[in-house]
Amino acid sequence: MDCIFCKIVSGEIPSSKIYEDEKVLAFLDINPANKGHCIVIPKEHYENIFDISDDALKEIIAAVKKTASAVNKAANCDGINILQNNNKAAGQLVSHIHFHIIPRFENDEVNFSYKPGKYLEGEINEMREKILVNITGN
Ligand code: AMP
Ligand code: ZN
């Protein structure tokens, strides 16, 4: 499969690894939003949040926590954003699920802003109903 993150896992493409276990790999992003920006991935290829198993996700999120704590100290930052994009419209460029760990500094120039929207009367309930019929139990 022609996946850049699978190639990082196999070693075909080099990376600045910072954490690795049987299931998970973390490395520095080559084009950081701020220095210390890291990427955490499962070693197995899953495209996005919709096709990864709960078990694999639990392993990744534990590694995200571990990595974020280390980056927080190493970058001596004021905050951390954890981002995970799904599909092109949401900014996903690499189709191998990954979490971004982004150190933030007071008044830095990183920007994830959006203009807060509004619901017309009844719309929030309509949306709630639509979501409720799609919530699946465990
Ligand atoms: P996304 O837009 O969420 O798919 O983010 C993909 C991220 O992967 C971007 O921030 C890229 O800078 C990063 N990236 C792409 N190729 C590499 C690579 N070879 N090594 C490290 N990071 C990479
Ligand atoms: Zn992959």
mmCIF file of N, CA and C and ligand atoms in Angstrom, residues 1-7 9 41-47 94-97, ligand 2:
data_model
loop_
_atom_site.group_PDB
_atom_site.id
_atom_site.type_symbol
_atom_site.label_atom_id
_atom_site.label_comp_id
_atom_site.label_asym_id
_atom_site.label_seq_id
_atom_site.Cartn_x
_atom_site.Cartn_y
_atom_site.Cartn_z
ATOM 1 N N MET A 1 0.859 -1.211 0.000
ATOM 2 C CA MET A 1 0.000 0.000 0.000
ATOM 3 C C MET A 1 0.887 1.250 0.000
ATOM 4 N N ASP A 2 0.475 2.235 -0.762
ATOM 5 C CA ASP A 2 1.311 3.430 -0.892
ATOM 6 C C ASP A 2 0.951 4.433 0.206
ATOM 7 N N CYS A 3 1.368 4.113 1.449
ATOM 8 C CA CYS A 3 1.020 4.978 2.584
ATOM 9 C C CYS A 3 2.305 5.431 3.265
ATOM 10 N N ILE A 4 2.466 6.729 3.331
ATOM 11 C CA ILE A 4 3.701 7.300 3.870
ATOM 12 C C ILE A 4 3.932 6.898 5.334
ATOM 13 N N PHE A 5 2.847 6.801 6.118
ATOM 14 C CA PHE A 5 3.025 6.431 7.529
ATOM 15 C C PHE A 5 3.314 4.939 7.673
ATOM 16 N N CYS A 6 2.758 4.085 6.794
ATOM 17 C CA CYS A 6 3.142 2.663 6.806
ATOM 18 C C CYS A 6 4.622 2.532 6.473
ATOM 19 N N LYS A 7 5.104 3.394 5.565
ATOM 20 C CA LYS A 7 6.527 3.348 5.202
ATOM 21 C C LYS A 7 7.399 3.817 6.362
ATOM 22 N N VAL A 9 6.549 3.270 9.511
ATOM 23 C CA VAL A 9 6.511 2.102 10.414
ATOM 24 C C VAL A 9 7.517 1.051 9.962
ATOM 25 N N ILE A 41 0.724 7.373 15.759
ATOM 26 C CA ILE A 41 -0.029 6.503 14.832
ATOM 27 C C ILE A 41 -0.059 5.061 15.340
ATOM 28 N N PRO A 42 -1.108 4.324 14.906
ATOM 29 C CA PRO A 42 -1.048 2.876 15.126
ATOM 30 C C PRO A 42 -0.109 2.289 14.075
ATOM 31 N N LYS A 43 0.625 1.224 14.420
ATOM 32 C CA LYS A 43 1.509 0.611 13.417
ATOM 33 C C LYS A 43 0.692 -0.051 12.311
ATOM 34 N N GLU A 44 -0.479 -0.555 12.690
ATOM 35 C CA GLU A 44 -1.367 -1.157 11.682
ATOM 36 C C GLU A 44 -2.095 -0.041 10.935
ATOM 37 N N HIS A 45 -2.360 -0.251 9.656
ATOM 38 C CA HIS A 45 -3.011 0.796 8.861
ATOM 39 C C HIS A 45 -4.526 0.808 9.074
ATOM 40 N N TYR A 46 -5.025 1.899 9.614
ATOM 41 C CA TYR A 46 -6.466 2.203 9.637
ATOM 42 C C TYR A 46 -6.577 3.588 9.052
ATOM 43 N N GLU A 47 -7.628 3.802 8.278
ATOM 44 C CA GLU A 47 -7.708 5.088 7.591
ATOM 45 C C GLU A 47 -8.115 6.227 8.529
ATOM 46 N N VAL A 94 -2.907 12.715 5.124
ATOM 47 C CA VAL A 94 -2.351 11.359 5.157
ATOM 48 C C VAL A 94 -3.448 10.410 5.657
ATOM 49 N N SER A 95 -3.798 9.440 4.792
ATOM 50 C CA SER A 95 -4.951 8.571 5.096
ATOM 51 C C SER A 95 -4.568 7.370 5.956
ATOM 52 N N HIS A 96 -3.830 7.632 6.996
ATOM 53 C CA HIS A 96 -3.477 6.620 8.011
ATOM 54 C C HIS A 96 -3.749 7.356 9.324
ATOM 55 N N ILE A 97 -4.702 6.876 10.087
ATOM 56 C CA ILE A 97 -5.163 7.651 11.256
ATOM 57 C C ILE A 97 -3.976 8.108 12.116
HETATM 58 ZN ZN ZN B 2 -0.684 3.348 6.456
#
